[in-house]
Amino acid sequence: MTRQVLLLNSDKPEVLEALARRPDVTVRVITRKVYADLYRDHEVAYVDNFADLTQVEQAAYELAAHGPVDHVIAATEKSVVAAGLVRVLLGVPGPSLDQSLWGAHKRAMKDRLRAAGLPVTDYAQAATVDEVPRAAERTGWPVMIKPVFGAASTCTHRVDSPEEFAERHRAGDFADLADKRLPVQVERLVRFTHEYHCDGVVHNGDVARAAVSRYFLPPLRTSPNLNSGYVADQTDPFSREVLDLHRRVVTALGLPAGVTHLEVFRTQAGPVIGEVAVRPGGMGISRMWWHAFGLDLWEEFVRVSAGEQPGRPAREPHPETIGRTRLPALPGLRERVLALPGVLEVLTPEECASPGHLEAYFTAADETAAETFIAGLHELARSAA
């Protein structure tokens, strides 16, 4: 019997490819018109923005008129809450509207995690950018400010004092944040030594598989052109702490199924949660998992989101440390990187669906060697510029 999937997506090709591998699945899509060419073979309803839940409701009913829906899948950060609403409206199993909010709305997420006794920095919500100083009086300075809904480090700013805030606000430094027309999440700055992420596969409310990785540099401290990291030693005591923290986060969110991307700061007092997303991590993290563990996180995402059992690894975990880095797509750079010992592959911008970027994957003897390798790749990119 054909399964009917309602997909909320933008330009993520990985989820479409995974769904296309299933001959018993028919896909209907809610997306923006700018992505229309990607879905010419599908029934489509359009929205201007996934944040406009009235449009999402109308689009969902439009597609549901073509027949019952078995699964609703949100493939992008911006569509997570919209998908929760659609599930409630159509009576489809999966993360509810509340659970979707906890996985996307930064204040609601922190409320839920703190209520479960999990370590998060002090935070407050400001109605507008103008209200940030008042919120920061409750958290203490310095702060990070960001929209309550948002992906990656978009519209995120560090501000050290009320005087700095006033000066930069007058200069228009926070115009990008104000233009979002969203409440502002104000968080006390976390003093940390390193930033990690834990990616996992959740099925029937339990963590079926998870692994800890470390960013070479925190995403807020590096260019997207050079976003890099590597799979950490899973037996290290801190990795074990993060794996346990990830399990507790999944429980706190009440997540029935999905793929998680949990960001964690390493501090002198122990791990502190940054944020958690209920979708595969970007910047090559899924491909790094494939090289390390023989599992495709996008395939696992579709599996558990469509009610299937998690997959089995295609092979044993790689015995060495697996690392990744983005690089600018400069003339000749791909060939130079491919010639280096230990490099597994270098994806072109077309292959990694990221215009202007290469993605390189490599093996190293251990974490220290991985850091040295990444630093060398970054230097190679600088010399090619």
GROMACS .gro file of C-alpha atoms in nm, residues 9-12 16 29-47 50:
model
   25
    9ASN     CA    1   1.089   2.166   0.268
   10SER     CA    2   1.288   2.439   0.095
   11ASP     CA    3   1.592   2.337  -0.110
   12LYS     CA    4   1.715   2.037   0.092
   16LEU     CA    5   1.387   1.418  -0.144
   29VAL     CA    6   0.506   1.923  -0.073
   30ILE     CA    7   0.452   2.254   0.102
   31THR     CA    8   0.725   2.498  -0.001
   32ARG     CA    9   0.791   2.850  -0.132
   33LYS     CA   10   0.745   2.935  -0.499
   34VAL     CA   11   1.116   3.011  -0.540
   35TYR     CA   12   1.175   2.633  -0.511
   36ALA     CA   13   0.898   2.532  -0.754
   37ASP     CA   14   1.138   2.376  -1.008
   38LEU     CA   15   1.255   2.118  -0.753
   39TYR     CA   16   0.905   1.976  -0.715
   40ARG     CA   17   0.770   1.963  -1.069
   41ASP     CA   18   0.684   1.594  -1.028
   42HIS     CA   19   0.490   1.643  -0.704
   43GLU     CA   20   0.161   1.789  -0.586
   44VAL     CA   21   0.260   2.122  -0.432
   45ALA     CA   22   0.101   2.397  -0.225
   46TYR     CA   23   0.289   2.722  -0.171
   47VAL     CA   24   0.344   2.952   0.125
   50PHE     CA   25   0.658   2.883   0.706
   0.00000   0.00000   0.00000
